[in-house]
Coordinates of C-alpha atoms and ligand atoms in Angstrom, one line a residue:
M1 CA 55.3 195.7 151.8
K2 CA 53.8 195.8 155.2
R3 CA 50.5 194.6 153.8
L4 CA 52.2 191.8 151.9
A5 CA 54.1 190.8 155.1
A6 CA 50.8 190.8 157.0
F7 CA 49.1 188.7 154.3
C8 CA 52.0 186.2 154.3
A9 CA 51.9 186.0 158.1
T10 CA 48.2 185.3 158.0
L11 CA 48.7 182.6 155.4
L12 CA 51.5 181.1 157.3
G13 CA 49.4 181.3 160.5
S14 CA 46.5 179.5 158.9
L15 CA 48.8 176.8 157.5
A16 CA 50.4 176.4 160.9
L17 CA 47.0 176.1 162.4
T18 CA 46.0 173.5 159.8
V19 CA 49.0 171.4 160.8
A20 CA 48.5 172.0 164.5
S21 CA 44.9 170.9 164.4
A22 CA 45.9 167.8 162.4
A23 CA 47.5 166.5 165.6
P24 CA 46.0 163.2 166.7
D25 CA 43.6 163.5 169.7
D26 CA 45.6 161.0 171.7
R27 CA 48.6 163.3 172.2
N28 CA 49.8 164.0 175.7
V29 CA 52.1 166.7 177.1
V30 CA 54.3 166.5 180.2
L31 CA 55.8 169.8 181.4
V32 CA 58.8 169.6 183.7
T33 CA 60.2 172.7 185.4
L34 CA 63.5 172.8 187.2
D35 CA 63.5 175.9 189.3
G36 CA 66.2 178.6 188.7
V37 CA 68.6 176.6 186.6
R38 CA 71.1 178.9 184.8
I39 CA 72.0 178.6 181.2
Q40 CA 75.7 178.5 182.4
E41 CA 75.2 175.0 183.9
L42 CA 72.7 173.7 181.4
F43 CA 74.9 174.6 178.3
G44 CA 78.3 174.6 179.9
G45 CA 78.2 172.3 182.9
F46 CA 80.6 173.0 185.8
D47 CA 81.2 176.7 185.8
E48 CA 84.9 177.5 186.5
V49 CA 84.0 181.1 187.2
I50 CA 81.9 180.0 190.2
A51 CA 84.0 177.0 191.2
G52 CA 87.2 179.0 191.1
A53 CA 85.9 181.7 193.5
P54 CA 86.7 181.6 197.2
E55 CA 84.8 179.0 199.2
A56 CA 82.7 181.7 200.8
E57 CA 81.2 182.4 197.4
S58 CA 81.0 178.9 195.8
G59 CA 80.3 177.0 199.0
I60 CA 82.1 174.0 197.6
Y61 CA 83.1 171.8 200.5
E62 CA 85.6 169.5 198.8
I63 CA 86.7 171.0 195.5
D64 CA 88.7 167.9 194.4
V65 CA 85.6 165.8 194.7
T66 CA 83.5 168.3 192.7
R67 CA 86.2 168.6 190.1
S68 CA 86.5 164.9 189.6
R69 CA 82.8 164.6 189.1
Y70 CA 82.2 167.5 186.8
A71 CA 85.3 169.5 185.7
R72 CA 86.3 168.6 182.1
S73 CA 88.2 170.4 179.4
T74 CA 85.4 171.4 177.1
A75 CA 81.8 172.7 177.6
K76 CA 80.5 169.7 175.7
E77 CA 82.3 167.2 178.0
R78 CA 81.3 169.2 181.2
R79 CA 77.6 169.3 180.4
E80 CA 77.6 165.7 179.4
A81 CA 79.2 164.8 182.7
L82 CA 76.6 166.9 184.6
M83 CA 73.5 165.9 182.6
P84 CA 74.3 162.9 180.5
F85 CA 70.7 161.9 179.6
F86 CA 69.7 165.5 178.6
W87 CA 72.7 166.0 176.3
K88 CA 73.3 162.5 174.9
T89 CA 69.7 161.3 174.4
L90 CA 67.2 164.0 174.8
A91 CA 68.8 166.9 172.9
P92 CA 69.8 165.0 169.8
A93 CA 66.2 163.6 169.5
G94 CA 64.5 166.9 170.2
M95 CA 65.3 170.7 170.3
V96 CA 67.0 172.8 172.8
F97 CA 66.7 176.6 172.9
G98 CA 68.7 179.2 174.8
N99 CA 72.4 178.7 174.2
Q100 CA 73.5 182.3 173.7
A101 CA 77.0 181.2 172.6
L102 CA 75.3 179.7 169.5
G103 CA 73.0 182.7 168.9
S104 CA 69.9 181.3 170.5
K105 CA 68.3 183.4 173.3
V106 CA 65.4 182.6 175.6
T107 CA 64.4 185.2 178.1
V108 CA 61.5 186.0 180.5
R109 CA 59.2 188.9 179.6
N110 CA 58.1 189.6 183.1
N111 CA 60.0 192.2 185.0
Q112 CA 60.3 190.4 188.3
W113 CA 62.8 187.5 187.6
F114 CA 61.7 185.2 190.4
S115 CA 59.5 182.2 190.7
Y116 CA 55.8 182.9 190.8
P117 CA 55.9 185.5 188.0
G118 CA 57.9 183.0 185.9
Y119 CA 55.5 180.1 186.4
S120 CA 52.6 182.4 185.7
E121 CA 54.2 183.5 182.5
I122 CA 54.9 179.9 181.5
L123 CA 51.3 178.8 182.2
T124 CA 49.4 181.8 180.9
G125 CA 51.5 182.7 177.9
A126 CA 52.1 186.2 179.1
A127 CA 53.8 188.3 181.8
Q128 CA 51.2 189.1 184.5
P129 CA 52.2 192.5 185.9
E130 CA 50.2 192.3 189.1
I131 CA 52.2 189.3 190.3
K132 CA 55.0 190.8 192.4
S133 CA 55.5 188.2 195.1
N134 CA 55.7 184.5 195.7
D135 CA 52.7 184.6 198.0
F136 CA 50.4 181.6 197.8
V137 CA 47.4 183.2 196.1
R138 CA 45.5 182.4 193.0
Y139 CA 45.2 185.0 190.2
P140 CA 42.2 185.2 187.8
H141 CA 44.1 184.2 184.7
E142 CA 43.2 181.0 182.8
T143 CA 46.3 178.8 182.6
V144 CA 47.2 176.5 179.8
L145 CA 46.2 173.6 182.2
D146 CA 42.8 175.2 182.8
Y147 CA 42.4 175.7 179.1
V148 CA 43.3 172.1 178.1
H149 CA 41.0 170.8 180.8
R150 CA 38.1 172.9 179.6
T151 CA 38.5 172.6 175.9
L152 CA 39.2 168.9 175.7
K153 CA 36.6 168.3 178.3
L154 CA 39.0 166.2 180.4
K155 CA 38.2 164.6 183.7
P156 CA 39.8 166.3 186.7
T157 CA 42.3 163.5 187.0
E158 CA 43.4 163.8 183.4
V159 CA 45.2 167.2 184.1
A160 CA 47.6 167.1 187.0
Q161 CA 50.1 169.3 188.8
I162 CA 52.5 167.7 191.1
G163 CA 55.3 169.7 192.7
S164 CA 57.6 170.3 195.7
W165 CA 56.4 173.8 196.5
D166 CA 52.9 175.1 197.2
G167 CA 53.5 178.0 194.7
F168 CA 53.1 175.5 191.9
K169 CA 49.7 174.6 193.1
Y170 CA 48.5 178.2 193.1
A171 CA 50.1 179.0 189.7
A172 CA 48.6 175.9 188.1
S173 CA 44.9 177.1 188.0
Q174 CA 42.8 180.2 188.5
K175 CA 40.4 178.1 190.7
D176 CA 40.7 175.5 193.5
G177 CA 39.9 172.0 192.5
T178 CA 39.7 172.4 188.7
F179 CA 41.9 169.3 188.3
F180 CA 44.4 167.4 190.4
M181 CA 46.8 169.7 192.1
S182 CA 49.3 168.7 194.8
G183 CA 51.7 171.0 196.6
A184 CA 54.8 170.5 198.8
Y185 CA 53.2 168.2 201.3
G186 CA 50.0 167.3 199.5
I187 CA 48.6 163.8 200.1
V188 CA 47.2 162.0 197.1
P189 CA 43.6 160.8 197.8
P190 CA 43.3 157.0 198.2
E191 CA 41.4 156.4 195.0
L192 CA 44.3 158.0 193.0
S193 CA 47.1 156.6 195.0
T194 CA 49.1 153.4 195.5
P195 CA 50.9 152.0 198.5
D196 CA 54.3 153.3 197.1
M197 CA 52.8 156.8 196.5
D198 CA 51.4 156.8 200.1
L199 CA 54.9 155.9 201.4
M200 CA 56.5 158.8 199.4
G201 CA 53.8 161.1 200.8
R202 CA 54.7 160.1 204.4
L203 CA 58.4 160.5 203.7
R204 CA 57.8 164.0 202.5
E205 CA 57.0 164.9 206.1
Q206 CA 60.2 163.2 207.4
V207 CA 62.9 164.2 204.9
I208 CA 64.0 167.6 206.1
E209 CA 64.8 170.1 203.3
N210 CA 66.8 173.3 203.2
W211 CA 63.6 175.3 203.5
E212 CA 60.4 174.3 205.2
E213 CA 58.1 175.3 202.4
S214 CA 59.6 172.8 200.0
S215 CA 59.5 169.0 200.0
N216 CA 62.1 166.6 198.5
D217 CA 62.2 166.4 194.7
A218 CA 63.0 162.7 194.6
L219 CA 59.8 162.0 196.5
T220 CA 57.8 164.4 194.4
F221 CA 59.2 162.8 191.3
H222 CA 58.2 159.3 192.3
I223 CA 54.7 160.4 193.4
A224 CA 54.3 162.0 189.9
L225 CA 55.6 158.8 188.2
G226 CA 53.1 156.8 190.2
Y227 CA 50.3 159.2 189.4
L228 CA 51.2 159.0 185.7
K229 CA 51.1 155.2 185.7
K230 CA 47.9 154.9 187.7
N231 CA 45.8 157.8 186.5
R232 CA 47.1 158.4 183.0
P233 CA 46.8 162.2 182.7
R234 CA 46.8 163.8 179.2
V235 CA 48.7 166.8 180.6
L236 CA 51.0 166.7 183.6
W237 CA 53.1 169.5 185.1
L238 CA 55.9 168.2 187.3
G239 CA 57.5 171.1 189.3
L240 CA 60.9 170.4 190.9
G241 CA 62.6 173.0 193.1
Q242 CA 65.8 171.9 194.7
S243 CA 68.1 173.4 192.1
D244 CA 66.9 176.8 193.5
D245 CA 67.2 175.6 197.1
W246 CA 70.8 174.6 196.8
A247 CA 71.7 177.7 194.9
H248 CA 70.1 180.0 197.5
A249 CA 72.0 178.0 200.1
R250 CA 75.2 178.9 198.1
R251 CA 76.3 175.3 197.8
Y252 CA 77.6 175.0 194.2
D253 CA 78.7 171.4 194.8
R254 CA 75.3 170.3 195.9
L255 CA 73.6 172.2 193.1
L256 CA 75.7 170.3 190.6
D257 CA 75.0 167.0 192.4
Y258 CA 71.3 167.9 192.3
L259 CA 71.3 168.7 188.5
H260 CA 73.0 165.3 187.9
L261 CA 70.2 163.7 190.0
A262 CA 67.5 165.6 188.1
D263 CA 69.0 164.4 184.8
G264 CA 68.3 160.9 186.1
F265 CA 64.7 161.9 186.8
L266 CA 64.3 163.1 183.2
A267 CA 65.8 159.8 182.0
E268 CA 63.5 157.7 184.1
L269 CA 60.4 159.8 183.2
W270 CA 61.2 159.6 179.5
Q271 CA 61.9 155.8 179.6
T272 CA 58.7 155.3 181.6
L273 CA 56.6 157.3 179.1
Q274 CA 58.1 155.3 176.2
S275 CA 57.4 152.0 178.0
L276 CA 53.6 152.7 178.6
D277 CA 50.8 152.1 176.1
G278 CA 49.0 155.3 175.7
Y279 CA 52.2 157.4 176.1
R280 CA 54.7 155.7 173.9
N281 CA 55.5 157.8 170.8
N282 CA 52.6 160.2 171.4
T283 CA 53.8 162.2 174.4
T284 CA 55.8 165.5 174.2
L285 CA 58.1 166.4 177.1
V286 CA 58.7 170.1 177.5
I287 CA 61.4 171.1 180.0
T288 CA 62.2 174.7 181.1
T289 CA 62.9 176.9 184.1
D290 CA 61.2 179.9 185.8
H291 CA 64.2 182.2 185.8
G292 CA 68.0 182.2 185.7
R293 CA 70.3 183.6 188.3
G294 CA 73.3 186.0 188.6
R295 CA 76.3 185.4 186.5
T296 CA 79.1 186.3 189.0
P297 CA 80.6 184.6 192.1
A298 CA 79.0 187.3 194.1
D299 CA 75.4 186.9 192.8
W300 CA 75.1 183.4 191.2
A301 CA 73.2 182.2 194.3
E302 CA 70.5 184.9 193.9
H303 CA 68.0 186.1 191.3
D304 CA 65.6 189.0 191.0
F305 CA 65.0 192.0 188.8
G306 CA 68.3 193.8 188.4
I307 CA 70.5 190.7 189.0
E308 CA 71.7 190.3 185.4
G309 CA 71.4 186.8 184.2
S310 CA 68.2 186.1 186.0
Q311 CA 66.3 186.9 182.8
D312 CA 68.1 184.2 180.8
I313 CA 66.3 180.9 180.6
W314 CA 66.2 177.8 178.2
I315 CA 63.6 175.4 176.8
A316 CA 64.0 171.8 175.7
I317 CA 61.4 169.7 173.8
I318 CA 61.3 166.1 172.8
G319 CA 58.4 164.3 171.3
P320 CA 56.8 162.7 168.2
D321 CA 55.9 166.1 166.7
T322 CA 59.2 167.9 167.3
P323 CA 62.0 167.7 164.7
A324 CA 65.2 166.1 165.9
L325 CA 67.3 169.2 165.4
G326 CA 69.2 169.2 168.7
E327 CA 70.6 172.4 170.0
V328 CA 69.5 175.3 167.7
Q329 CA 71.9 177.9 166.4
N330 CA 71.4 181.5 165.1
F331 CA 67.8 181.2 166.0
P332 CA 65.0 183.9 166.5
D333 CA 64.7 185.1 170.1
V334 CA 62.2 183.0 172.1
T335 CA 60.5 184.0 175.4
Q336 CA 59.0 182.3 178.4
S337 CA 55.6 183.5 177.1
D338 CA 56.0 181.1 174.2
V339 CA 55.9 177.9 176.3
A340 CA 52.1 177.7 176.7
A341 CA 51.4 178.0 172.9
T342 CA 54.1 175.5 172.2
M343 CA 52.4 173.0 174.6
L344 CA 49.0 173.6 173.0
Q345 CA 50.2 173.0 169.5
Y346 CA 51.1 169.4 170.4
L347 CA 47.5 168.9 171.5
G348 CA 46.1 170.4 168.3
L349 CA 44.9 173.5 170.1
D350 CA 45.1 177.1 168.9
Y351 CA 46.8 179.3 171.4
R352 CA 45.0 182.4 170.1
K353 CA 41.7 181.0 171.4
F354 CA 43.4 180.4 174.8
N355 CA 45.0 183.8 175.2
P356 CA 45.2 186.3 172.2
D357 CA 48.0 188.0 174.0
A358 CA 50.0 184.8 174.5
G359 CA 53.4 184.4 172.9
P360 CA 53.4 182.1 169.8
P361 CA 54.7 178.6 169.6
V362 CA 58.5 178.4 169.4
P363 CA 59.3 178.6 165.7
G364 CA 60.0 175.3 164.1
S365 CA 59.1 173.2 167.1
L366 CA 56.2 171.4 165.3
R367 CA 57.0 169.1 162.4
T368 CA 55.5 170.5 159.3
A369 CA 54.6 167.1 157.8
Q370 CA 53.1 164.9 160.4
K371 CA 52.7 161.2 159.7
T372 CA 49.0 160.3 159.4
Q373 CA 48.1 157.7 162.0
Ligands
ZN401 ZN1 62.3 180.0 191.1

């Protein structure tokens, strides 16, 4: 029985590989991470448990204003009020994993439950036990961005990391300068920039954020959009961080406002991709988070190992090779370690050659019968 199962798995594996390697070589992948976004807000919108807590715990300044914006009678209405593009456009045309109320669970495998270990797990396809801090250091693990750059022999500008925190830059690659990497206050070199991008770069220095080590996500987003249009990367990682900042600041009202804003970024990004030759109908957008947060009014603002809820995450995918199944139900468990292989399959690359210990692609996230181009 075991032997038969192993044989079937091998057969399925080689079939999956055949399909994956049939992907056209013009495919692109954009990874967007939204730091520390809980499943409660993503799947349920405005969380009455947090909002109904005393102001010292929710940090909501004017509850009537926040309620009028986001409180609705059902979870479906609440999440659509919070993130209308994500739920009305992206989800029905793609797949969303992690709604535990529907029997779909996505968790991290690392035992730290904070940022750098989460990003490293996303990008290397495995938990990396030696990463136990958010310190700005590189670790000697090839990332999925390194692997795509090396295997597809891409120019350094064709793989890009742009984000609001320097930790993204360090997590992106095992080596300095492998491809374009830009941290919190990074300046884009003139040959890769535009006057608009230069202005955003200068504004990063002037717009004061909650924490000095992070820059403003709106500016980061527009720098990334400018980079995309001008330099046409095959793979881009956009790392946004203010969801985590507002939560740590214990301002639930501003966190919700931020998620609504970030939903607009996703809409503009997707519409831009679909408007550009070279990206239209051949680009997959993968959206996920590095960790969850606590579930209670006392600990929703925090995350770390031991704060239950911090291990719960979610993944969303939209693209030409992903079935339009929407929110999945009664689905096999998925982990953060599965993101890298999922990205690679859209580029026709075999994750086992990248990292034999990596998690597999999320089941069912690649159309089994691709159209021949
Ligand atoms: Zn984080």
